[in-house]
Amino acid sequence: MTALLRVILVIALLCLSMAVHAGGAKIWSGEELYYTCAACHGSKGEGLTPRHAPKIAGLEAWYLERQINNYKAGIRGNHPGDLYGSQMILFARTLGNDDEVVQLARYIASLPRTPARQTIKGDLGRGGEIYATCTDCHGQRGEGNKDSDAPRLAGTDDWYLASQLRNFRAGALGYSDQDRLGKQMADSVRNPLIDDASIMDVVAYINFLGTDDSTSKR
Ligand code: HEC
Ligand code: HEC
């Protein structure tokens, strides 16, 4: 998509979302609130690669809630070079109150967790060795762990995982002083510093975990 078309899309969606919220005191359900999100994240939360919008269906409600609130507060997406994150700040800010965020997060978490298309290949042996350093927080099977505040990775879009690992490494994620968990995650890819080949290998391994049915059970 060209830059101009993207800007037009974003403005049109923002107008739509504001029109919805201007509609009075109605309490919107998670499903209704999701209409604006669907234009980029897909009608079932499956993600739309051309918009750089990841699959969000079936992520845990507690993680979704935190990320939406982080965007809303400008704790995530506020790095000057983070074009995609800054778009998300705009949309998170169209959500009215905490209850809307809770309803929306619950709705997205309930969407079917269909497998993402796999586009990245790598050395699974090496990927498994690297992933062994991630399991304490993200779980043996990449299923995520609420106690460590670490999200599910298995079954997520591989291009997005790789892009986020590069963003953490570059400091575009975990940028804000208030983003304690983002900074902690950034430390995990900086000490020791993870190179591009290792990112491909570990993401290929997470792909492999995502093909295992046991991680998609709720
Ligand atoms: C104009 C397109 C667009 C719209 C509309 C949009 N998003 Fe996004 N969203 C993105 C992009 C692009 C990213 C990836 C940001 C990045 O690369 O860091 C993203 C990231 C996210 C993430 C982070 C996922 C993760 O795994 O960390 C969540 C959660 C999210 N969006 C929820 C929503 C919700 C809820 C709405 C509706 C209120 C919405 N988005 C509307 C484009 C959009
Ligand atoms: C000390 C705990 C910890 C370790 C170790 C750790 N992570 Fe994380 N990771 C987190 C937390 C917490 C988050 C969520 C950060 C946030 O709230 O923005 C996260 C987020 C991520 C994300 C972004 C997911 C998304 O949907 O946006 C990716 C990708 C990721 N971690 C991959 C890894 C990989 C690969 C490793 C091993 C090399 C690893 N992590 C090691 C705690 C950890």
PDB file of C-alpha atoms and ligand atoms in Angstrom:
ATOM      1  CA  MET A   1       0.000   0.000   0.000  1.00  0.00           C
ATOM      2  CA  THR A   2       1.342   3.440  -0.843  1.00  0.00           C
ATOM      3  CA  ALA A   3       1.927   5.920   1.965  1.00  0.00           C
ATOM      4  CA  LEU A   4      -0.910   8.169   0.700  1.00  0.00           C
ATOM      5  CA  LEU A   5      -3.451   5.337   0.622  1.00  0.00           C
ATOM      6  CA  ARG A   6      -2.412   4.346   4.122  1.00  0.00           C
ATOM      7  CA  VAL A   7      -2.948   7.882   5.424  1.00  0.00           C
ATOM      8  CA  ILE A   8      -6.398   8.018   3.756  1.00  0.00           C
ATOM      9  CA  LEU A   9      -7.339   4.648   5.250  1.00  0.00           C
ATOM     10  CA  VAL A  10      -6.261   5.704   8.730  1.00  0.00           C
ATOM     11  CA  ILE A  11      -8.171   9.007   8.556  1.00  0.00           C
ATOM     12  CA  ALA A  12     -11.328   7.303   7.231  1.00  0.00           C
ATOM     13  CA  LEU A  13     -11.202   4.692   9.990  1.00  0.00           C
ATOM     14  CA  LEU A  14     -10.636   7.299  12.673  1.00  0.00           C
ATOM     15  CA  CYS A  15     -13.686   9.271  11.445  1.00  0.00           C
ATOM     16  CA  LEU A  16     -15.755   6.075  11.520  1.00  0.00           C
ATOM     17  CA  SER A  17     -14.644   5.251  15.021  1.00  0.00           C
ATOM     18  CA  MET A  18     -15.306   8.768  16.310  1.00  0.00           C
ATOM     19  CA  ALA A  19     -18.762   8.741  14.680  1.00  0.00           C
ATOM     20  CA  VAL A  20     -19.523   5.482  16.491  1.00  0.00           C
ATOM     21  CA  HIS A  21     -18.487   6.949  19.839  1.00  0.00           C
ATOM     22  CA  ALA A  22     -20.345  10.211  19.257  1.00  0.00           C
ATOM     23  CA  GLY A  23     -23.546   8.147  19.194  1.00  0.00           C
ATOM     24  CA  GLY A  24     -24.437   8.854  22.824  1.00  0.00           C
ATOM     25  CA  ALA A  25     -24.375   6.879  26.018  1.00  0.00           C
ATOM     26  CA  LYS A  26     -24.854   3.459  24.440  1.00  0.00           C
ATOM     27  CA  ILE A  27     -22.631   0.753  25.889  1.00  0.00           C
ATOM     28  CA  TRP A  28     -20.792  -0.914  23.022  1.00  0.00           C
ATOM     29  CA  SER A  29     -20.133  -4.634  23.051  1.00  0.00           C
ATOM     30  CA  GLY A  30     -16.663  -6.004  22.334  1.00  0.00           C
ATOM     31  CA  GLU A  31     -17.907  -7.249  18.964  1.00  0.00           C
ATOM     32  CA  GLU A  32     -19.197  -3.789  17.955  1.00  0.00           C
ATOM     33  CA  LEU A  33     -16.026  -2.083  19.157  1.00  0.00           C
ATOM     34  CA  TYR A  34     -13.997  -4.496  17.047  1.00  0.00           C
ATOM     35  CA  TYR A  35     -15.456  -3.170  13.734  1.00  0.00           C
ATOM     36  CA  THR A  36     -12.763  -0.475  13.424  1.00  0.00           C
ATOM     37  CA  CYS A  37      -9.988  -2.882  14.310  1.00  0.00           C
ATOM     38  CA  ALA A  38     -11.133  -5.404  11.684  1.00  0.00           C
ATOM     39  CA  ALA A  39     -10.081  -3.123   8.806  1.00  0.00           C
ATOM     40  CA  CYS A  40      -6.447  -3.794   9.684  1.00  0.00           C
ATOM     41  CA  HIS A  41      -6.472  -6.933  11.859  1.00  0.00           C
ATOM     42  CA  GLY A  42      -9.039  -8.867   9.752  1.00  0.00           C
ATOM     43  CA  SER A  43     -12.668  -9.756  10.512  1.00  0.00           C
ATOM     44  CA  LYS A  44     -11.609 -12.708  12.668  1.00  0.00           C
ATOM     45  CA  GLY A  45      -8.439 -11.133  14.089  1.00  0.00           C
ATOM     46  CA  GLU A  46      -6.374 -13.216  11.680  1.00  0.00           C
ATOM     47  CA  GLY A  47      -4.087 -10.267  10.783  1.00  0.00           C
ATOM     48  CA  LEU A  48      -3.421  -8.546   7.450  1.00  0.00           C
ATOM     49  CA  THR A  49       0.219  -8.686   6.420  1.00  0.00           C
ATOM     50  CA  PRO A  50      -0.015  -5.864   3.784  1.00  0.00           C
ATOM     51  CA  ARG A  51      -1.072  -3.500   6.619  1.00  0.00           C
ATOM     52  CA  HIS A  52       1.660  -4.865   8.876  1.00  0.00           C
ATOM     53  CA  ALA A  53      -1.153  -5.708  11.303  1.00  0.00           C
ATOM     54  CA  PRO A  54      -0.532  -8.976  13.162  1.00  0.00           C
ATOM     55  CA  LYS A  55      -2.888 -11.789  14.041  1.00  0.00           C
ATOM     56  CA  ILE A  56      -4.364 -10.965  17.452  1.00  0.00           C
ATOM     57  CA  ALA A  57      -7.125 -13.627  17.616  1.00  0.00           C
ATOM     58  CA  GLY A  58      -6.814 -15.833  20.683  1.00  0.00           C
ATOM     59  CA  LEU A  59      -4.120 -13.793  22.454  1.00  0.00           C
ATOM     60  CA  GLU A  60      -4.846 -13.773  26.181  1.00  0.00           C
ATOM     61  CA  ALA A  61      -7.302 -11.087  27.362  1.00  0.00           C
ATOM     62  CA  TRP A  62      -4.887  -9.895  30.092  1.00  0.00           C
ATOM     63  CA  TYR A  63      -2.143  -9.291  27.499  1.00  0.00           C
ATOM     64  CA  LEU A  64      -4.476  -7.586  25.006  1.00  0.00           C
ATOM     65  CA  GLU A  65      -5.834  -5.344  27.724  1.00  0.00           C
ATOM     66  CA  ARG A  66      -2.357  -4.283  28.799  1.00  0.00           C
ATOM     67  CA  GLN A  67      -1.187  -3.590  25.243  1.00  0.00           C
ATOM     68  CA  ILE A  68      -4.293  -1.558  24.336  1.00  0.00           C
ATOM     69  CA  ASN A  69      -3.892   0.456  27.556  1.00  0.00           C
ATOM     70  CA  ASN A  70      -0.156   0.890  26.870  1.00  0.00           C
ATOM     71  CA  TYR A  71      -0.922   2.296  23.419  1.00  0.00           C
ATOM     72  CA  LYS A  72      -3.660   4.489  24.885  1.00  0.00           C
ATOM     73  CA  ALA A  73      -1.245   5.916  27.471  1.00  0.00           C
ATOM     74  CA  GLY A  74       1.529   6.311  24.862  1.00  0.00           C
ATOM     75  CA  ILE A  75       3.736   3.854  26.793  1.00  0.00           C
ATOM     76  CA  ARG A  76       3.991   1.694  23.647  1.00  0.00           C
ATOM     77  CA  GLY A  77       4.297   3.032  20.088  1.00  0.00           C
ATOM     78  CA  ASN A  78       5.863   6.327  21.218  1.00  0.00           C
ATOM     79  CA  HIS A  79       9.357   5.827  19.762  1.00  0.00           C
ATOM     80  CA  PRO A  80       9.830   8.553  17.097  1.00  0.00           C
ATOM     81  CA  GLY A  81      10.555   5.945  14.380  1.00  0.00           C
ATOM     82  CA  ASP A  82       7.661   3.627  15.297  1.00  0.00           C
ATOM     83  CA  LEU A  83       5.200   4.395  12.480  1.00  0.00           C
ATOM     84  CA  TYR A  84       3.030   1.319  13.046  1.00  0.00           C
ATOM     85  CA  GLY A  85       2.952   1.750  16.807  1.00  0.00           C
ATOM     86  CA  SER A  86       1.939   5.417  16.444  1.00  0.00           C
ATOM     87  CA  GLN A  87      -1.036   4.329  14.290  1.00  0.00           C
ATOM     88  CA  MET A  88      -2.147   2.019  17.075  1.00  0.00           C
ATOM     89  CA  ILE A  89      -1.971   4.886  19.596  1.00  0.00           C
ATOM     90  CA  LEU A  90      -4.561   6.760  17.487  1.00  0.00           C
ATOM     91  CA  PHE A  91      -6.965   3.822  17.450  1.00  0.00           C
ATOM     92  CA  ALA A  92      -6.525   2.854  21.098  1.00  0.00           C
ATOM     93  CA  ARG A  93      -7.397   6.451  21.995  1.00  0.00           C
ATOM     94  CA  THR A  94     -10.780   6.197  20.247  1.00  0.00           C
ATOM     95  CA  LEU A  95     -11.804   3.734  22.983  1.00  0.00           C
ATOM     96  CA  GLY A  96     -13.720   5.490  25.719  1.00  0.00           C
ATOM     97  CA  ASN A  97     -13.318   3.962  29.141  1.00  0.00           C
ATOM     98  CA  ASP A  98     -11.649   0.992  30.833  1.00  0.00           C
ATOM     99  CA  ASP A  99     -14.778  -1.107  30.468  1.00  0.00           C
ATOM    100  CA  GLU A 100     -14.652  -0.788  26.671  1.00  0.00           C
ATOM    101  CA  VAL A 101     -11.040  -1.962  26.703  1.00  0.00           C
ATOM    102  CA  VAL A 102     -11.988  -4.959  28.876  1.00  0.00           C
ATOM    103  CA  GLN A 103     -14.937  -5.915  26.615  1.00  0.00           C
ATOM    104  CA  LEU A 104     -12.867  -5.559  23.456  1.00  0.00           C
ATOM    105  CA  ALA A 105      -9.943  -7.580  24.869  1.00  0.00           C
ATOM    106  CA  ARG A 106     -12.341 -10.375  25.890  1.00  0.00           C
ATOM    107  CA  TYR A 107     -13.909 -10.433  22.444  1.00  0.00           C
ATOM    108  CA  ILE A 108     -10.540 -10.636  20.624  1.00  0.00           C
ATOM    109  CA  ALA A 109      -9.347 -13.361  23.030  1.00  0.00           C
ATOM    110  CA  SER A 110     -12.456 -15.403  22.172  1.00  0.00           C
ATOM    111  CA  LEU A 111     -11.837 -15.327  18.383  1.00  0.00           C
ATOM    112  CA  PRO A 112     -10.741 -18.688  16.911  1.00  0.00           C
ATOM    113  CA  ARG A 113      -7.046 -19.402  17.159  1.00  0.00           C
ATOM    114  CA  THR A 114      -6.490 -20.623  13.596  1.00  0.00           C
ATOM    115  CA  PRO A 115      -2.851 -21.333  12.631  1.00  0.00           C
ATOM    116  CA  ALA A 116      -0.969 -18.391  11.087  1.00  0.00           C
ATOM    117  CA  ARG A 117       0.642 -18.832   7.647  1.00  0.00           C
ATOM    118  CA  GLN A 118       4.297 -19.765   8.087  1.00  0.00           C
ATOM    119  CA  THR A 119       6.775 -17.733   6.019  1.00  0.00           C
ATOM    120  CA  ILE A 120      10.053 -18.059   7.941  1.00  0.00           C
ATOM    121  CA  LYS A 121      12.412 -21.017   7.870  1.00  0.00           C
ATOM    122  CA  GLY A 122      15.581 -21.521   9.889  1.00  0.00           C
ATOM    123  CA  ASP A 123      17.781 -23.974  11.720  1.00  0.00           C
ATOM    124  CA  LEU A 124      15.405 -25.680  14.184  1.00  0.00           C
ATOM    125  CA  GLY A 125      18.245 -27.160  16.244  1.00  0.00           C
ATOM    126  CA  ARG A 126      19.787 -23.759  16.841  1.00  0.00           C
ATOM    127  CA  GLY A 127      16.363 -22.172  17.239  1.00  0.00           C
ATOM    128  CA  GLY A 128      15.524 -24.694  19.983  1.00  0.00           C
ATOM    129  CA  GLU A 129      18.750 -23.874  21.835  1.00  0.00           C
ATOM    130  CA  ILE A 130      17.990 -20.153  21.711  1.00  0.00           C
ATOM    131  CA  TYR A 131      14.373 -20.729  22.699  1.00  0.00           C
ATOM    132  CA  ALA A 132      15.550 -22.565  25.839  1.00  0.00           C
ATOM    133  CA  THR A 133      16.475 -19.095  27.188  1.00  0.00           C
ATOM    134  CA  CYS A 134      12.887 -17.866  26.591  1.00  0.00           C
ATOM    135  CA  THR A 135      10.927 -20.687  28.258  1.00  0.00           C
ATOM    136  CA  ASP A 136      11.100 -19.323  31.825  1.00  0.00           C
ATOM    137  CA  CYS A 137       8.852 -16.477  30.741  1.00  0.00           C
ATOM    138  CA  HIS A 138       7.032 -17.628  27.556  1.00  0.00           C
ATOM    139  CA  GLY A 139       6.528 -21.313  28.514  1.00  0.00           C
ATOM    140  CA  GLN A 140       7.966 -24.584  27.169  1.00  0.00           C
ATOM    141  CA  ARG A 141       5.538 -24.649  24.230  1.00  0.00           C
ATOM    142  CA  GLY A 142       5.364 -20.873  23.630  1.00  0.00           C
ATOM    143  CA  GLU A 143       1.961 -20.845  25.301  1.00  0.00           C
ATOM    144  CA  GLY A 144       2.674 -17.705  27.348  1.00  0.00           C
ATOM    145  CA  ASN A 145       2.696 -17.296  31.126  1.00  0.00           C
ATOM    146  CA  LYS A 146       0.573 -14.805  33.004  1.00  0.00           C
ATOM    147  CA  ASP A 147       2.819 -15.037  36.088  1.00  0.00           C
ATOM    148  CA  SER A 148       5.699 -13.622  33.994  1.00  0.00           C
ATOM    149  CA  ASP A 149       3.388 -11.237  32.078  1.00  0.00           C
ATOM    150  CA  ALA A 150       4.763 -12.904  28.920  1.00  0.00           C
ATOM    151  CA  PRO A 151       2.361 -13.416  25.992  1.00  0.00           C
ATOM    152  CA  ARG A 152       1.695 -16.496  23.889  1.00  0.00           C
ATOM    153  CA  LEU A 153       4.110 -16.698  20.946  1.00  0.00           C
ATOM    154  CA  ALA A 154       3.101 -20.044  19.376  1.00  0.00           C
ATOM    155  CA  GLY A 155       0.734 -19.596  16.428  1.00  0.00           C
ATOM    156  CA  THR A 156       1.450 -15.845  16.055  1.00  0.00           C
ATOM    157  CA  ASP A 157       2.442 -14.426  12.632  1.00  0.00           C
ATOM    158  CA  ASP A 158       6.126 -15.287  12.192  1.00  0.00           C
ATOM    159  CA  TRP A 159       6.969 -12.079  10.269  1.00  0.00           C
ATOM    160  CA  TYR A 160       5.552 -10.111  13.204  1.00  0.00           C
ATOM    161  CA  LEU A 161       7.546 -12.027  15.829  1.00  0.00           C
ATOM    162  CA  ALA A 162      10.740 -11.381  13.846  1.00  0.00           C
ATOM    163  CA  SER A 163       9.847  -7.713  13.385  1.00  0.00           C
ATOM    164  CA  GLN A 164       9.147  -7.292  17.126  1.00  0.00           C
ATOM    165  CA  LEU A 165      12.405  -8.999  18.110  1.00  0.00           C
ATOM    166  CA  ARG A 166      14.298  -6.562  15.842  1.00  0.00           C
ATOM    167  CA  ASN A 167      12.305  -3.670  17.367  1.00  0.00           C
ATOM    168  CA  PHE A 168      13.170  -4.753  20.914  1.00  0.00           C
ATOM    169  CA  ARG A 169      16.827  -5.112  19.907  1.00  0.00           C
ATOM    170  CA  ALA A 170      16.858  -1.630  18.333  1.00  0.00           C
ATOM    171  CA  GLY A 171      15.103  -0.061  21.333  1.00  0.00           C
ATOM    172  CA  ALA A 172      11.977   0.963  19.363  1.00  0.00           C
ATOM    173  CA  LEU A 173       9.999  -1.304  21.703  1.00  0.00           C
ATOM    174  CA  GLY A 174      10.596  -0.999  25.433  1.00  0.00           C
ATOM    175  CA  TYR A 175      11.417   2.670  24.741  1.00  0.00           C
ATOM    176  CA  SER A 176       9.306   4.448  27.339  1.00  0.00           C
ATOM    177  CA  ASP A 177      10.652   4.749  30.910  1.00  0.00           C
ATOM    178  CA  GLN A 178       7.293   3.471  32.141  1.00  0.00           C
ATOM    179  CA  ASP A 179       7.486   0.348  29.965  1.00  0.00           C
ATOM    180  CA  ARG A 180       9.106  -1.914  32.563  1.00  0.00           C
ATOM    181  CA  LEU A 181       8.031  -5.173  30.899  1.00  0.00           C
ATOM    182  CA  GLY A 182       9.063  -4.000  27.424  1.00  0.00           C
ATOM    183  CA  LYS A 183      12.503  -3.033  28.775  1.00  0.00           C
ATOM    184  CA  GLN A 184      12.825  -6.420  30.471  1.00  0.00           C
ATOM    185  CA  MET A 185      12.024  -8.146  27.165  1.00  0.00           C
ATOM    186  CA  ALA A 186      14.500  -5.898  25.311  1.00  0.00           C
ATOM    187  CA  ASP A 187      17.212  -6.978  27.789  1.00  0.00           C
ATOM    188  CA  SER A 188      16.490 -10.616  26.870  1.00  0.00           C
ATOM    189  CA  VAL A 189      17.489 -10.016  23.233  1.00  0.00           C
ATOM    190  CA  ARG A 190      20.415  -7.707  24.009  1.00  0.00           C
ATOM    191  CA  ASN A 191      22.233  -9.786  26.637  1.00  0.00           C
ATOM    192  CA  PRO A 192      23.615 -11.599  24.748  1.00  0.00           C
ATOM    193  CA  LEU A 193      22.839  -9.607  21.607  1.00  0.00           C
ATOM    194  CA  ILE A 194      20.731 -11.705  19.238  1.00  0.00           C
ATOM    195  CA  ASP A 195      21.743 -11.434  15.544  1.00  0.00           C
ATOM    196  CA  ASP A 196      19.442 -11.600  12.478  1.00  0.00           C
ATOM    197  CA  ALA A 197      20.211 -15.259  11.723  1.00  0.00           C
ATOM    198  CA  SER A 198      19.378 -16.213  15.327  1.00  0.00           C
ATOM    199  CA  ILE A 199      16.080 -14.309  15.084  1.00  0.00           C
ATOM    200  CA  MET A 200      15.134 -16.406  12.019  1.00  0.00           C
ATOM    201  CA  ASP A 201      16.158 -19.637  13.785  1.00  0.00           C
ATOM    202  CA  VAL A 202      14.236 -18.933  16.992  1.00  0.00           C
ATOM    203  CA  VAL A 203      11.133 -17.782  15.079  1.00  0.00           C
ATOM    204  CA  ALA A 204      11.284 -20.946  12.922  1.00  0.00           C
ATOM    205  CA  TYR A 205      11.348 -22.922  16.167  1.00  0.00           C
ATOM    206  CA  ILE A 206       8.344 -20.980  17.544  1.00  0.00           C
ATOM    207  CA  ASN A 207       6.561 -21.828  14.236  1.00  0.00           C
ATOM    208  CA  PHE A 208       7.287 -25.470  14.937  1.00  0.00           C
ATOM    209  CA  LEU A 209       5.777 -25.112  18.447  1.00  0.00           C
ATOM    210  CA  GLY A 210       2.704 -23.441  16.890  1.00  0.00           C
ATOM    211  CA  THR A 211       1.944 -26.506  14.767  1.00  0.00           C
ATOM    212  CA  ASP A 212       1.488 -28.571  17.934  1.00  0.00           C
ATOM    213  CA  ASP A 213      -2.219 -28.825  18.772  1.00  0.00           C
ATOM    214  CA  SER A 214      -1.682 -28.911  22.522  1.00  0.00           C
ATOM    215  CA  THR A 215      -0.760 -25.201  22.557  1.00  0.00           C
ATOM    216  CA  SER A 216      -4.007 -24.119  20.911  1.00  0.00           C
ATOM    217  CA  LYS A 217      -6.211 -25.632  23.627  1.00  0.00           C
ATOM    218  CA  ARG A 218      -7.587 -23.043  26.013  1.00  0.00           C
TER     219      ARG A 218
HETATM  220  C1  HEC B   1      -4.729   1.292  10.570  1.00  0.00           C
HETATM  221  C2  HEC B   1      -4.513  -0.098  10.918  1.00  0.00           C
HETATM  222  C3  HEC B   1      -4.865  -0.564  12.328  1.00  0.00           C
HETATM  223  C4  HEC B   1      -6.049  -0.431  13.006  1.00  0.00           C
HETATM  224  C5  HEC B   1      -7.342   0.230  12.541  1.00  0.00           C
HETATM  225  C6  HEC B   1      -5.858  -1.115  14.284  1.00  0.00           C
HETATM  226  N1  HEC B   1      -4.598  -1.654  14.358  1.00  0.00           N
HETATM  227 FE1  HEC B   1      -3.815  -2.730  15.924  1.00  0.00          FE
HETATM  228  N2  HEC B   1      -2.007  -2.806  15.004  1.00  0.00           N
HETATM  229  C7  HEC B   1      -1.752  -2.301  13.733  1.00  0.00           C
HETATM  230  C8  HEC B   1      -0.345  -2.503  13.433  1.00  0.00           C
HETATM  231  C9  HEC B   1       0.346  -2.071  12.139  1.00  0.00           C
HETATM  232  C10 HEC B   1       0.228  -3.160  14.563  1.00  0.00           C
HETATM  233  C11 HEC B   1       1.694  -3.593  14.751  1.00  0.00           C
HETATM  234  C12 HEC B   1       2.443  -2.532  15.485  1.00  0.00           C
HETATM  235  C13 HEC B   1       3.907  -2.841  15.547  1.00  0.00           C
HETATM  236  O1  HEC B   1       4.478  -3.282  14.536  1.00  0.00           O
HETATM  237  O2  HEC B   1       4.496  -2.638  16.623  1.00  0.00           O
HETATM  238  C14 HEC B   1      -0.863  -3.330  15.520  1.00  0.00           C
HETATM  239  C15 HEC B   1      -0.687  -3.929  16.779  1.00  0.00           C
HETATM  240  C16 HEC B   1      -1.727  -4.210  17.647  1.00  0.00           C
HETATM  241  C17 HEC B   1      -1.603  -4.940  18.891  1.00  0.00           C
HETATM  242  C18 HEC B   1      -0.330  -5.527  19.484  1.00  0.00           C
HETATM  243  C19 HEC B   1      -0.282  -7.019  19.246  1.00  0.00           C
HETATM  244  C20 HEC B   1       0.837  -7.710  19.969  1.00  0.00           C
HETATM  245  O3  HEC B   1       0.966  -8.928  19.789  1.00  0.00           O
HETATM  246  O4  HEC B   1       1.586  -7.101  20.732  1.00  0.00           O
HETATM  247  C21 HEC B   1      -2.851  -4.992  19.448  1.00  0.00           C
HETATM  248  C22 HEC B   1      -3.232  -5.669  20.762  1.00  0.00           C
HETATM  249  C23 HEC B   1      -3.755  -4.302  18.548  1.00  0.00           C
HETATM  250  N3  HEC B   1      -3.042  -3.836  17.463  1.00  0.00           N
HETATM  251  C24 HEC B   1      -5.107  -4.145  18.778  1.00  0.00           C
HETATM  252  C25 HEC B   1      -5.949  -3.325  17.996  1.00  0.00           C
HETATM  253  C26 HEC B   1      -7.302  -2.990  18.372  1.00  0.00           C
HETATM  254  C27 HEC B   1      -8.001  -3.496  19.619  1.00  0.00           C
HETATM  255  C28 HEC B   1      -7.794  -2.148  17.395  1.00  0.00           C
HETATM  256  C29 HEC B   1      -9.148  -1.470  17.310  1.00  0.00           C
HETATM  257  C30 HEC B   1      -9.473  -0.571  18.408  1.00  0.00           C
HETATM  258  C31 HEC B   1      -6.725  -1.975  16.410  1.00  0.00           C
HETATM  259  N4  HEC B   1      -5.625  -2.690  16.823  1.00  0.00           N
HETATM  260  C32 HEC B   1      -6.829  -1.195  15.267  1.00  0.00           C
HETATM  261  C33 HEC B   1      -2.657  -1.689  12.864  1.00  0.00           C
HETATM  262  C34 HEC B   1      -3.955  -1.330  13.187  1.00  0.00           C
HETATM  263  C1  HEC B   2      12.277 -12.257  31.675  1.00  0.00           C
HETATM  264  C2  HEC B   2      11.130 -12.741  30.937  1.00  0.00           C
HETATM  265  C3  HEC B   2      11.259 -12.865  29.429  1.00  0.00           C
HETATM  266  C4  HEC B   2      12.231 -13.549  28.698  1.00  0.00           C
HETATM  267  C5  HEC B   2      13.431 -14.338  29.221  1.00  0.00           C
HETATM  268  C6  HEC B   2      11.844 -13.417  27.308  1.00  0.00           C
HETATM  269  N1  HEC B   2      10.698 -12.671  27.202  1.00  0.00           N
HETATM  270 FE1  HEC B   2       9.742 -12.176  25.475  1.00  0.00          FE
HETATM  271  N2  HEC B   2       8.420 -11.018  26.514  1.00  0.00           N
HETATM  272  C7  HEC B   2       8.368 -10.936  27.886  1.00  0.00           C
HETATM  273  C8  HEC B   2       7.309 -10.007  28.264  1.00  0.00           C
HETATM  274  C9  HEC B   2       6.915  -9.621  29.675  1.00  0.00           C
HETATM  275  C10 HEC B   2       6.736  -9.537  27.058  1.00  0.00           C
HETATM  276  C11 HEC B   2       5.615  -8.513  26.910  1.00  0.00           C
HETATM  277  C12 HEC B   2       6.220  -7.140  26.867  1.00  0.00           C
HETATM  278  C13 HEC B   2       5.197  -6.067  26.806  1.00  0.00           C
HETATM  279  O1  HEC B   2       4.334  -6.020  27.678  1.00  0.00           O
HETATM  280  O2  HEC B   2       5.273  -5.225  25.890  1.00  0.00           O
HETATM  281  C14 HEC B   2       7.466 -10.198  25.973  1.00  0.00           C
HETATM  282  C15 HEC B   2       7.201  -9.996  24.615  1.00  0.00           C
HETATM  283  C16 HEC B   2       7.792 -10.724  23.601  1.00  0.00           C
HETATM  284  C17 HEC B   2       7.460 -10.595  22.190  1.00  0.00           C
HETATM  285  C18 HEC B   2       6.411  -9.660  21.579  1.00  0.00           C
HETATM  286  C19 HEC B   2       5.152 -10.457  21.368  1.00  0.00           C
HETATM  287  C20 HEC B   2       4.026  -9.682  20.756  1.00  0.00           C
HETATM  288  O3  HEC B   2       2.952 -10.289  20.565  1.00  0.00           O
HETATM  289  O4  HEC B   2       4.179  -8.478  20.488  1.00  0.00           O
HETATM  290  C21 HEC B   2       8.245 -11.488  21.511  1.00  0.00           C
HETATM  291  C22 HEC B   2       8.259 -11.728  20.021  1.00  0.00           C
HETATM  292  C23 HEC B   2       9.073 -12.167  22.493  1.00  0.00           C
HETATM  293  N3  HEC B   2       8.783 -11.673  23.752  1.00  0.00           N
HETATM  294  C24 HEC B   2       9.988 -13.159  22.190  1.00  0.00           C
HETATM  295  C25 HEC B   2      10.924 -13.661  23.095  1.00  0.00           C
HETATM  296  C26 HEC B   2      12.005 -14.566  22.724  1.00  0.00           C
HETATM  297  C27 HEC B   2      12.228 -15.147  21.349  1.00  0.00           C
HETATM  298  C28 HEC B   2      12.751 -14.765  23.878  1.00  0.00           C
HETATM  299  C29 HEC B   2      14.015 -15.569  24.038  1.00  0.00           C
HETATM  300  C30 HEC B   2      15.114 -15.196  23.162  1.00  0.00           C
HETATM  301  C31 HEC B   2      12.105 -14.011  24.946  1.00  0.00           C
HETATM  302  N4  HEC B   2      11.017 -13.354  24.438  1.00  0.00           N
HETATM  303  C32 HEC B   2      12.552 -13.978  26.258  1.00  0.00           C
HETATM  304  C33 HEC B   2       9.182 -11.588  28.792  1.00  0.00           C
HETATM  305  C34 HEC B   2      10.296 -12.324  28.461  1.00  0.00           C
END
